[in-house]
Amino acid sequence: DHIVQADGALDRIKMRELVYSDPNHRKRLESIIHPLVATETSKQAEAALSRGVNCTVFDIPLLVESGRWRQQLDRVLVVDCLPSSQLDRVMSRSGLDSNAVRKIMASQVSRCVRLRAADDVIFNDGITLVQLETEVKRWALAFGLSSC
């Protein structure tokens, strides 16, 4: 009850503080969310296959951490950047301070481990949005997606 706001919405700040302050709370949250995500993901993938889609793209933030995804995928494309850029981007996007972001990053697998899980990598650091768009289009074509 203490992480639900008066309007019924989740207080994301309180939830973040809770799950990153105690690994047991995080595991409990994941035990609730991950099965729901797995069910919905399977449902959407099956629907795509039934429509004849020849390539399905999954955006999986915790691909390596989950321990279950890698073996279910044909290829893994990781979008990578330097840890300092990751820190700056998360702070800018979320308004969190550097200590909070570092705590979150520390709870995830290392950059090295994430890169080892990749078949392909887009290095998204020191490039413009136009250059990034070009890279994404190139990989989309390589994966058999439309010409964007």
Coordinates of C-alpha atoms in Angstrom, one line a residue:
D1 CA 0.0 0.0 0.0
H2 CA 2.9 2.4 0.7
I3 CA 4.0 2.4 -3.0
V4 CA 0.6 3.0 -4.5
Q5 CA -0.4 6.6 -4.9
A6 CA -3.8 8.1 -4.1
D7 CA -4.9 7.8 -7.7
G8 CA -4.0 4.1 -7.8
A9 CA -0.8 4.5 -9.8
L10 CA 2.4 3.0 -8.8
D11 CA 4.9 5.3 -7.1
R12 CA 7.8 4.4 -9.3
I13 CA 10.3 6.3 -7.1
K14 CA 9.3 4.4 -4.0
M15 CA 9.3 1.1 -5.9
R16 CA 12.8 1.7 -7.3
E17 CA 14.1 2.6 -3.8
L18 CA 12.5 -0.6 -2.4
V19 CA 13.8 -3.0 -5.0
Y20 CA 17.3 -1.6 -5.2
S21 CA 17.7 -1.5 -1.4
D22 CA 16.8 -5.1 -0.8
P23 CA 17.5 -8.0 -3.2
N24 CA 14.6 -10.0 -1.7
H25 CA 12.1 -7.3 -2.7
R26 CA 13.6 -7.2 -6.2
K27 CA 13.3 -11.0 -6.5
R28 CA 9.7 -10.8 -5.4
L29 CA 8.8 -8.1 -7.9
E30 CA 10.5 -10.1 -10.7
S31 CA 8.6 -13.2 -9.7
I32 CA 5.4 -11.3 -10.2
I33 CA 6.4 -9.4 -13.4
H34 CA 8.5 -11.9 -15.4
P35 CA 5.8 -14.6 -15.8
L36 CA 3.3 -11.9 -16.9
V37 CA 5.9 -10.6 -19.5
A38 CA 6.7 -14.2 -20.6
T39 CA 3.0 -14.9 -21.2
E40 CA 2.4 -11.7 -23.1
T41 CA 5.6 -12.1 -25.2
S42 CA 4.7 -15.6 -26.2
K43 CA 1.1 -14.5 -27.1
Q44 CA 2.4 -11.7 -29.3
A45 CA 5.1 -13.9 -30.9
E46 CA 2.6 -16.6 -31.7
A47 CA 0.2 -14.0 -33.2
A48 CA 3.1 -12.7 -35.4
L49 CA 4.0 -16.2 -36.6
S50 CA 0.3 -16.9 -37.4
R51 CA 0.3 -13.7 -39.6
G52 CA 3.4 -15.0 -41.5
V53 CA 5.9 -12.6 -40.0
N54 CA 9.4 -13.9 -40.8
C55 CA 11.3 -11.8 -38.2
T56 CA 10.2 -10.9 -34.7
V57 CA 12.2 -8.3 -32.7
F58 CA 12.2 -8.4 -28.9
D59 CA 13.4 -5.5 -26.8
I60 CA 14.7 -7.3 -23.7
P61 CA 16.3 -5.0 -21.1
L62 CA 17.4 -7.9 -18.8
L63 CA 18.2 -10.4 -21.5
V64 CA 21.3 -11.8 -19.8
E65 CA 20.1 -11.4 -16.3
S66 CA 16.9 -13.4 -17.0
G67 CA 18.9 -16.5 -17.9
R68 CA 16.2 -17.7 -20.2
W69 CA 16.1 -15.5 -23.3
R70 CA 19.4 -16.1 -25.0
Q71 CA 18.7 -19.7 -26.0
Q72 CA 15.3 -18.8 -27.4
L73 CA 16.7 -16.3 -29.9
D74 CA 18.4 -16.7 -33.3
R75 CA 20.4 -13.5 -32.9
V76 CA 21.1 -10.8 -30.3
L77 CA 21.9 -7.2 -31.2
V78 CA 23.1 -5.2 -28.3
V79 CA 23.1 -1.4 -28.5
D80 CA 26.2 -0.4 -26.5
C81 CA 27.8 2.8 -25.1
L82 CA 30.4 3.7 -22.6
P83 CA 29.3 3.4 -19.0
S84 CA 29.8 7.2 -18.5
S85 CA 27.4 7.9 -21.4
Q86 CA 24.9 5.4 -19.9
L87 CA 25.1 7.1 -16.6
D88 CA 24.6 10.6 -18.2
R89 CA 21.7 9.4 -20.3
V90 CA 19.8 7.7 -17.5
M91 CA 20.3 10.7 -15.2
S92 CA 19.0 13.0 -18.0
R93 CA 16.0 10.8 -18.9
S94 CA 14.9 9.8 -15.4
G95 CA 16.1 12.7 -13.2
L96 CA 17.9 10.2 -10.9
D97 CA 21.1 11.3 -9.3
S98 CA 24.4 9.5 -10.1
N99 CA 24.4 7.4 -7.0
A100 CA 20.9 6.0 -7.7
V101 CA 21.9 5.2 -11.3
R102 CA 25.2 3.6 -10.3
K103 CA 23.2 1.4 -7.9
I104 CA 20.9 0.3 -10.7
M105 CA 23.8 -0.3 -13.0
A106 CA 25.7 -2.4 -10.3
S107 CA 22.7 -4.7 -10.0
Q108 CA 22.9 -5.5 -13.7
V109 CA 25.4 -7.8 -15.5
S110 CA 28.6 -6.0 -16.6
R111 CA 29.0 -4.5 -19.9
C112 CA 31.5 -7.2 -20.8
V113 CA 29.1 -10.0 -20.0
R114 CA 26.3 -8.2 -22.0
L115 CA 28.6 -7.8 -25.0
R116 CA 29.6 -11.5 -24.9
A117 CA 25.9 -12.4 -25.3
A118 CA 25.7 -10.4 -28.5
D119 CA 26.0 -11.6 -32.0
D120 CA 26.0 -8.1 -33.3
V121 CA 26.7 -4.7 -31.7
I122 CA 25.7 -1.1 -32.5
F123 CA 28.1 1.2 -30.6
N124 CA 25.9 4.2 -29.8
D125 CA 28.5 6.6 -28.4
G126 CA 30.0 9.6 -30.1
I127 CA 27.7 9.4 -33.1
T128 CA 24.8 11.6 -34.2
L129 CA 21.2 10.5 -34.3
V130 CA 21.4 10.4 -38.1
Q131 CA 24.4 8.0 -37.9
L132 CA 22.5 5.9 -35.4
E133 CA 19.5 5.8 -37.6
T134 CA 21.7 4.7 -40.5
E135 CA 23.2 1.9 -38.4
V136 CA 19.7 0.7 -37.2
K137 CA 18.5 0.7 -40.8
R138 CA 21.5 -1.3 -41.9
W139 CA 20.9 -3.9 -39.2
A140 CA 17.2 -4.0 -39.9
L141 CA 18.0 -4.9 -43.5
A142 CA 20.5 -7.5 -42.4
F143 CA 17.8 -9.1 -40.2
G144 CA 15.4 -9.2 -43.1
L145 CA 13.2 -6.4 -41.9
S146 CA 11.6 -3.9 -44.3
S147 CA 13.7 -1.2 -45.9
C148 CA 12.5 1.3 -43.2

